[in-house]
PDB file of C-alpha atoms in Angstrom:
ATOM      1  CA  MET O 748     -26.721 -94.142  59.630  1.00 58.00           C
ATOM      2  CA  ARG O 749     -23.817 -95.873  61.394  1.00 60.00           C
ATOM      3  CA  VAL O 750     -21.517 -93.034  62.390  1.00 53.00           C
ATOM      4  CA  VAL O 751     -24.150 -91.074  63.493  1.00 52.00           C
ATOM      5  CA  VAL O 752     -24.629 -94.213  65.992  1.00 51.00           C
ATOM      6  CA  LEU O 753     -21.047 -94.878  66.717  1.00 50.00           C
ATOM      7  CA  LEU O 754     -20.714 -91.057  67.099  1.00 49.00           C
ATOM      8  CA  ALA O 755     -24.105 -91.140  70.073  1.00 53.00           C
ATOM      9  CA  LEU O 756     -22.424 -94.000  71.824  1.00 54.00           C
ATOM     10  CA  ALA O 757     -18.103 -92.630  71.656  1.00 54.00           C
ATOM     11  CA  VAL O 758     -19.390 -88.818  73.334  1.00 53.00           C
ATOM     12  CA  PRO O 759     -20.626 -89.714  76.690  1.00 56.00           C
ATOM     13  CA  ALA O 760     -17.395 -92.268  77.304  1.00 53.00           C
ATOM     14  CA  ILE O 761     -15.273 -89.270  76.414  1.00 54.00           C
ATOM     15  CA  ALA O 762     -16.898 -86.805  77.980  1.00 53.00           C
ATOM     16  CA  HIS O 763     -16.920 -88.701  81.034  1.00 56.00           C
ATOM     17  CA  ALA O 764     -13.134 -89.429  81.116  1.00 62.00           C
ATOM     18  CA  ASP O 765     -11.467 -89.125  84.067  1.00 69.00           C
ATOM     19  CA  PRO O 766      -8.607 -86.114  84.693  1.00 70.00           C
ATOM     20  CA  ASP O 767      -5.286 -87.334  83.953  1.00 71.00           C
ATOM     21  CA  PRO O 768      -4.108 -87.377  87.898  1.00 69.00           C
ATOM     22  CA  ALA O 769      -0.616 -85.020  86.919  1.00 65.00           C
ATOM     23  CA  ALA O 770      -3.013 -81.896  85.077  1.00 61.00           C
ATOM     24  CA  VAL O 771      -4.728 -82.068  88.792  1.00 61.00           C
ATOM     25  CA  ARG O 772      -2.198 -81.673  90.373  1.00 60.00           C
ATOM     26  CA  LEU O 773      -0.493 -78.882  88.683  1.00 56.00           C
ATOM     27  CA  GLY O 774      -3.896 -76.648  88.422  1.00 56.00           C
ATOM     28  CA  ASP O 775      -3.798 -76.838  92.605  1.00 52.00           C
ATOM     29  CA  ALA O 776       0.170 -76.097  92.536  1.00 49.00           C
ATOM     30  CA  ASN O 777      -1.075 -72.497  93.328  1.00 46.00           C
ATOM     31  CA  LEU O 778      -3.764 -73.121  96.168  1.00 44.00           C
ATOM     32  CA  GLU O 779      -4.176 -72.788  99.401  1.00 40.00           C
ATOM     33  CA  PRO O 780      -4.178 -76.490 101.398  1.00 40.00           C
ATOM     34  CA  GLU O 781      -6.064 -77.889 102.464  1.00 45.00           C
ATOM     35  CA  HIS O 782      -7.013 -76.498 106.071  1.00 42.00           C
ATOM     36  CA  ALA O 783      -7.034 -79.826 107.707  1.00 45.00           C
ATOM     37  CA  HIS O 784      -3.881 -80.512 106.666  1.00 70.00           C
ATOM     38  CA  ASP O 785      -1.868 -77.625 106.984  1.00 88.00           C
ATOM     39  CA  VAL O 786       0.323 -79.112 110.158  1.00 94.00           C
ATOM     40  CA  ILE O 787       1.444 -82.170 110.005  1.00 94.00           C
ATOM     41  CA  ALA O 788       2.861 -83.927 113.735  1.00 97.00           C
ATOM     42  CA  THR O 789       4.625 -87.246 113.516  1.00 97.00           C
ATOM     43  CA  LEU O 790       6.570 -89.079 116.142  1.00 98.00           C
ATOM     44  CA  ALA O 791       9.007 -91.720 114.771  1.00 97.00           C
ATOM     45  CA  LEU O 792      10.576 -94.330 117.213  1.00 97.00           C
ATOM     46  CA  GLY O 793      12.694 -97.316 116.148  1.00 97.00           C
ATOM     47  CA  GLY O 794      17.006 -98.370 116.649  1.00 96.00           C
ATOM     48  CA  GLY O 795      20.180 -96.035 116.225  1.00 94.00           C
ATOM     49  CA  LEU O 796      23.933 -96.440 115.955  1.00 93.00           C
ATOM     50  CA  THR O 797      26.607 -93.276 116.707  1.00 92.00           C
ATOM     51  CA  VAL O 798      29.955 -93.480 115.361  1.00 92.00           C
ATOM     52  CA  GLY O 799      32.478 -90.074 115.855  1.00 88.00           C
ATOM     53  CA  PHE O 800      35.494 -88.826 113.953  1.00 91.00           C
ATOM     54  CA  GLY O 801      37.556 -87.564 115.449  1.00 85.00           C
ATOM     55  CA  VAL O 802      35.262 -87.540 119.020  1.00 82.00           C
ATOM     56  CA  SER O 803      37.129 -90.832 121.025  1.00 76.00           C
ATOM     57  CA  ASP O 804      35.245 -93.545 122.345  1.00 75.00           C
ATOM     58  CA  ALA O 805      31.555 -92.131 120.622  1.00 79.00           C
ATOM     59  CA  VAL O 806      30.142 -95.405 118.806  1.00 83.00           C
ATOM     60  CA  GLY O 807      27.688 -97.950 120.176  1.00 86.00           C
ATOM     61  CA  ARG O 808      23.927 -98.847 118.951  1.00 91.00           C
ATOM     62  CA  GLY O 809      20.629 -98.283 121.266  1.00 93.00           C
ATOM     63  CA  GLY O 810      17.019 -96.187 120.309  1.00 95.00           C
ATOM     64  CA  ALA O 811      16.365 -93.325 118.717  1.00 96.00           C
ATOM     65  CA  GLY O 812      13.409 -91.114 117.592  1.00 96.00           C
ATOM     66  CA  SER O 813      12.441 -88.127 116.340  1.00 96.00           C
ATOM     67  CA  LEU O 814       9.192 -85.632 117.467  1.00 97.00           C
ATOM     68  CA  ARG O 815       8.554 -83.193 114.557  1.00 97.00           C
ATOM     69  CA  LEU O 816       6.104 -80.990 113.454  1.00 97.00           C
ATOM     70  CA  ALA O 817       5.698 -79.429 110.021  1.00 96.00           C
ATOM     71  CA  ARG O 818       3.937 -77.038 107.797  1.00 96.00           C
ATOM     72  CA  ARG O 819       2.704 -77.724 104.561  1.00 93.00           C
ATOM     73  CA  MET O 820       3.773 -74.816 102.262  1.00 93.00           C
ATOM     74  CA  THR O 821       2.769 -76.683  98.862  1.00 91.00           C
ATOM     75  CA  PRO O 822       0.918 -80.356  97.839  1.00 89.00           C
ATOM     76  CA  SER O 823       4.275 -81.554  97.687  1.00 91.00           C
ATOM     77  CA  ALA O 824       6.858 -79.852 100.775  1.00 95.00           C
ATOM     78  CA  LEU O 825       6.247 -78.895 104.142  1.00 95.00           C
ATOM     79  CA  LEU O 826       8.698 -76.850 106.463  1.00 97.00           C
ATOM     80  CA  THR O 827       9.698 -79.031 110.074  1.00 97.00           C
ATOM     81  CA  LEU O 828      10.780 -78.229 113.266  1.00 98.00           C
ATOM     82  CA  GLU O 829      12.268 -81.271 115.234  1.00 97.00           C
ATOM     83  CA  ILE O 830      13.813 -82.743 117.680  1.00 97.00           C
ATOM     84  CA  THR O 831      15.817 -85.827 116.450  1.00 96.00           C
ATOM     85  CA  ASN O 832      17.611 -87.955 119.430  1.00 96.00           C
ATOM     86  CA  ALA O 833      20.035 -91.331 118.944  1.00 95.00           C
ATOM     87  CA  THR O 834      20.985 -92.558 122.580  1.00 93.00           C
ATOM     88  CA  SER O 835      24.173 -95.149 122.285  1.00 90.00           C
ATOM     89  CA  LEU O 836      24.704 -97.408 125.592  1.00 86.00           C
ATOM     90  CA  HIS O 837      28.077 -98.125 126.588  1.00 78.00           C
ATOM     91  CA  LYS O 838      29.925-100.618 129.232  1.00 76.00           C
ATOM     92  CA  PRO O 839      33.149-100.587 130.184  1.00 72.00           C
ATOM     93  CA  ALA O 840      34.971-103.778 130.343  1.00 71.00           C
ATOM     94  CA  ALA O 841      35.880-103.349 133.957  1.00 75.00           C
ATOM     95  CA  GLU O 842      32.779-101.699 135.538  1.00 76.00           C
ATOM     96  CA  SER O 843      28.989-103.822 135.600  1.00 79.00           C
ATOM     97  CA  ALA O 844      27.393-100.447 134.902  1.00 82.00           C
ATOM     98  CA  VAL O 845      25.910 -99.341 131.158  1.00 84.00           C
ATOM     99  CA  TYR O 846      26.054 -95.311 129.499  1.00 85.00           C
ATOM    100  CA  ALA O 847      23.830 -93.328 127.685  1.00 88.00           C
ATOM    101  CA  ASP O 848      24.922 -91.140 125.263  1.00 90.00           C
ATOM    102  CA  THR O 849      22.528 -88.885 123.148  1.00 92.00           C
ATOM    103  CA  ALA O 850      22.833 -87.144 120.596  1.00 93.00           C
ATOM    104  CA  THR O 851      19.997 -84.725 120.545  1.00 95.00           C
ATOM    105  CA  GLY O 852      19.373 -81.982 117.731  1.00 96.00           C
ATOM    106  CA  LEU O 853      16.562 -79.474 118.024  1.00 98.00           C
ATOM    107  CA  LEU O 854      16.286 -78.883 113.845  1.00 98.00           C
ATOM    108  CA  VAL O 855      13.924 -76.571 111.356  1.00 98.00           C
ATOM    109  CA  GLY O 856      14.121 -77.740 107.461  1.00 98.00           C
ATOM    110  CA  GLY O 857      11.884 -78.841 104.533  1.00 97.00           C
ATOM    111  CA  GLN O 858      10.100 -81.817 104.101  1.00 96.00           C
ATOM    112  CA  TYR O 859       9.763 -82.573 100.028  1.00 96.00           C
ATOM    113  CA  TYR O 860       7.505 -85.769  98.286  1.00 94.00           C
ATOM    114  CA  VAL O 861       9.644 -87.055  95.713  1.00 95.00           C
ATOM    115  CA  GLY O 862       6.309 -89.476  94.949  1.00 91.00           C
ATOM    116  CA  PRO O 863       2.914 -90.419  96.892  1.00 88.00           C
ATOM    117  CA  SER O 864       4.165 -92.118  99.722  1.00 90.00           C
ATOM    118  CA  PHE O 865       7.396 -91.156  99.103  1.00 95.00           C
ATOM    119  CA  TRP O 866       9.476 -88.192 100.730  1.00 96.00           C
ATOM    120  CA  LEU O 867      12.904 -86.999 101.328  1.00 97.00           C
ATOM    121  CA  ARG O 868      14.019 -84.551 104.365  1.00 97.00           C
ATOM    122  CA  VAL O 869      17.348 -82.241 105.054  1.00 98.00           C
ATOM    123  CA  SER O 870      17.108 -79.431 108.192  1.00 98.00           C
ATOM    124  CA  THR O 871      19.553 -78.084 110.037  1.00 98.00           C
ATOM    125  CA  GLY O 872      20.378 -75.871 113.734  1.00 98.00           C
ATOM    126  CA  LEU O 873      21.931 -76.924 116.956  1.00 97.00           C
ATOM    127  CA  ALA O 874      23.001 -80.371 118.090  1.00 96.00           C
ATOM    128  CA  VAL O 875      24.356 -81.840 121.297  1.00 95.00           C
ATOM    129  CA  TYR O 876      26.509 -85.144 121.849  1.00 92.00           C
ATOM    130  CA  ASN O 877      26.697 -85.805 125.341  1.00 91.00           C
ATOM    131  CA  GLN O 878      28.764 -88.382 126.609  1.00 85.00           C
ATOM    132  CA  GLN O 879      28.621 -90.382 130.277  1.00 81.00           C
ATOM    133  CA  HIS O 880      31.923 -91.659 131.495  1.00 73.00           C
ATOM    134  CA  HIS O 881      34.149 -90.561 128.802  1.00 68.00           C
ATOM    135  CA  MET O 882      37.773 -91.587 129.851  1.00 66.00           C
ATOM    136  CA  THR O 883      39.602 -87.949 129.226  1.00 65.00           C
ATOM    137  CA  THR O 884      43.416 -87.295 128.568  1.00 67.00           C
ATOM    138  CA  ASP O 885      44.187 -87.400 132.533  1.00 70.00           C
ATOM    139  CA  GLY O 886      43.037 -91.000 132.607  1.00 68.00           C
ATOM    140  CA  VAL O 887      39.774 -90.078 134.846  1.00 69.00           C
ATOM    141  CA  HIS O 888      36.090 -90.422 133.830  1.00 71.00           C
ATOM    142  CA  ALA O 889      33.895 -87.828 133.423  1.00 75.00           C
ATOM    143  CA  ASP O 890      30.992 -86.858 131.487  1.00 83.00           C
ATOM    144  CA  ARG O 891      31.580 -83.895 128.605  1.00 84.00           C
ATOM    145  CA  ASN O 892      28.784 -82.191 126.560  1.00 87.00           C
ATOM    146  CA  LEU O 893      29.657 -81.233 123.232  1.00 89.00           C
ATOM    147  CA  THR O 894      27.956 -78.197 120.981  1.00 94.00           C
ATOM    148  CA  GLY O 895      28.100 -77.513 117.571  1.00 95.00           C
ATOM    149  CA  LEU O 896      25.641 -77.607 114.160  1.00 97.00           C
ATOM    150  CA  GLY O 897      23.979 -79.939 113.417  1.00 97.00           C
ATOM    151  CA  THR O 898      23.109 -81.244 109.909  1.00 97.00           C
ATOM    152  CA  LEU O 899      20.526 -84.096 109.003  1.00 97.00           C
ATOM    153  CA  GLY O 900      19.118 -85.754 105.883  1.00 97.00           C
ATOM    154  CA  GLY O 901      16.396 -88.171 105.794  1.00 97.00           C
ATOM    155  CA  GLY O 902      13.625 -90.657 103.666  1.00 97.00           C
ATOM    156  CA  GLY O 903      10.399 -92.152 104.058  1.00 97.00           C
ATOM    157  CA  ILE O 904       8.139 -94.333 103.141  1.00 97.00           C
ATOM    158  CA  GLU O 905       4.589 -94.065 104.200  1.00 94.00           C
ATOM    159  CA  LEU O 906       2.749 -97.663 104.678  1.00 95.00           C
ATOM    160  CA  ALA O 907      -0.617 -97.144 105.407  1.00 94.00           C
ATOM    161  CA  ARG O 908      -2.850 -94.678 105.444  1.00 90.00           C
ATOM    162  CA  PHE O 909      -5.897 -93.911 107.724  1.00 90.00           C
ATOM    163  CA  HIS O 910      -8.882 -90.369 107.500  1.00 87.00           C
ATOM    164  CA  HIS O 911      -5.755 -87.996 109.543  1.00 90.00           C
ATOM    165  CA  VAL O 912      -2.936 -90.481 110.378  1.00 94.00           C
ATOM    166  CA  SER O 913      -0.479 -92.130 108.522  1.00 94.00           C
ATOM    167  CA  ILE O 914       1.999 -94.956 109.054  1.00 97.00           C
ATOM    168  CA  GLY O 915       5.426 -95.931 107.640  1.00 97.00           C
ATOM    169  CA  PHE O 916       9.282 -96.254 107.565  1.00 97.00           C
ATOM    170  CA  GLU O 917      11.901 -93.905 108.051  1.00 97.00           C
ATOM    171  CA  LEU O 918      15.450 -93.584 108.153  1.00 97.00           C
ATOM    172  CA  PHE O 919      17.477 -90.573 109.164  1.00 97.00           C
ATOM    173  CA  VAL O 920      21.419 -89.484 109.791  1.00 97.00           C
ATOM    174  CA  LEU O 921      21.964 -87.075 112.005  1.00 96.00           C
ATOM    175  CA  ASN O 922      25.701 -85.244 112.153  1.00 96.00           C
ATOM    176  CA  GLN O 923      26.831 -83.696 115.668  1.00 94.00           C
ATOM    177  CA  ILE O 924      29.714 -80.971 114.417  1.00 94.00           C
ATOM    178  CA  SER O 925      31.575 -79.258 116.642  1.00 90.00           C
ATOM    179  CA  ARG O 926      35.712 -78.037 117.421  1.00 89.00           C
ATOM    180  CA  ASP O 927      36.661 -82.139 118.959  1.00 88.00           C
ATOM    181  CA  GLY O 928      35.122 -83.945 115.705  1.00 91.00           C
ATOM    182  CA  VAL O 929      32.178 -84.889 114.041  1.00 94.00           C
ATOM    183  CA  VAL O 930      29.476 -87.717 115.422  1.00 93.00           C
ATOM    184  CA  THR O 931      26.979 -89.210 113.165  1.00 94.00           C
ATOM    185  CA  ALA O 932      23.895 -90.423 114.610  1.00 94.00           C
ATOM    186  CA  THR O 933      21.191 -92.867 112.374  1.00 95.00           C
ATOM    187  CA  GLY O 934      18.475 -93.686 112.355  1.00 96.00           C
ATOM    188  CA  LEU O 935      15.455 -96.830 111.919  1.00 97.00           C
ATOM    189  CA  ASN O 936      12.087 -95.760 112.908  1.00 97.00           C
ATOM    190  CA  LEU O 937       8.909 -96.758 112.493  1.00 97.00           C
ATOM    191  CA  ASP O 938       6.441 -93.824 112.411  1.00 96.00           C
ATOM    192  CA  VAL O 939       3.028 -91.732 112.192  1.00 97.00           C
ATOM    193  CA  SER O 940       1.889 -89.146 111.176  1.00 95.00           C
ATOM    194  CA  VAL O 941      -1.621 -87.557 111.818  1.00 95.00           C
ATOM    195  CA  PHE O 942      -2.461 -84.510 110.118  1.00 88.00           C
TER     196      PHE O 942
END
């Protein structure tokens, strides 16, 4: 009789156990994503550092930012289109004016959620480095634009999520590769995503 009573008490507890989250994710892997989360827009702003390799006078710190549009391809993978910029400020020793050099990329790539709130991203496309008041080999100051291949790698973490908005931190490294050398721009940003 005691066995029957124990079974009667145990069966409802077993029947109402929460499903394994990994099993739920696997079950949903082949389903289309929810319509409200198909498109994600992200704005990220913060500070950055730029260093040039083979590109003279390409060093400085300043602001950095990114504007991304993403389309969810699977529950953990996004296709991204972004414009990313890092601006470095410099002031020649004999002048009072401050000049801004910019590394800008128009890139297509992917973002992958490694965990519920941690993601990595890579992208490639066109990048332009604009250097103001550059000292030429003739000893003259002039602006120059270097256009070439752009590559980007980065990662981020979501700190908070409210209904259709998330806030987090992200880090990126943008490389602009041209015939003159490589300009590497980094950014540490606070981001806000709307989905």
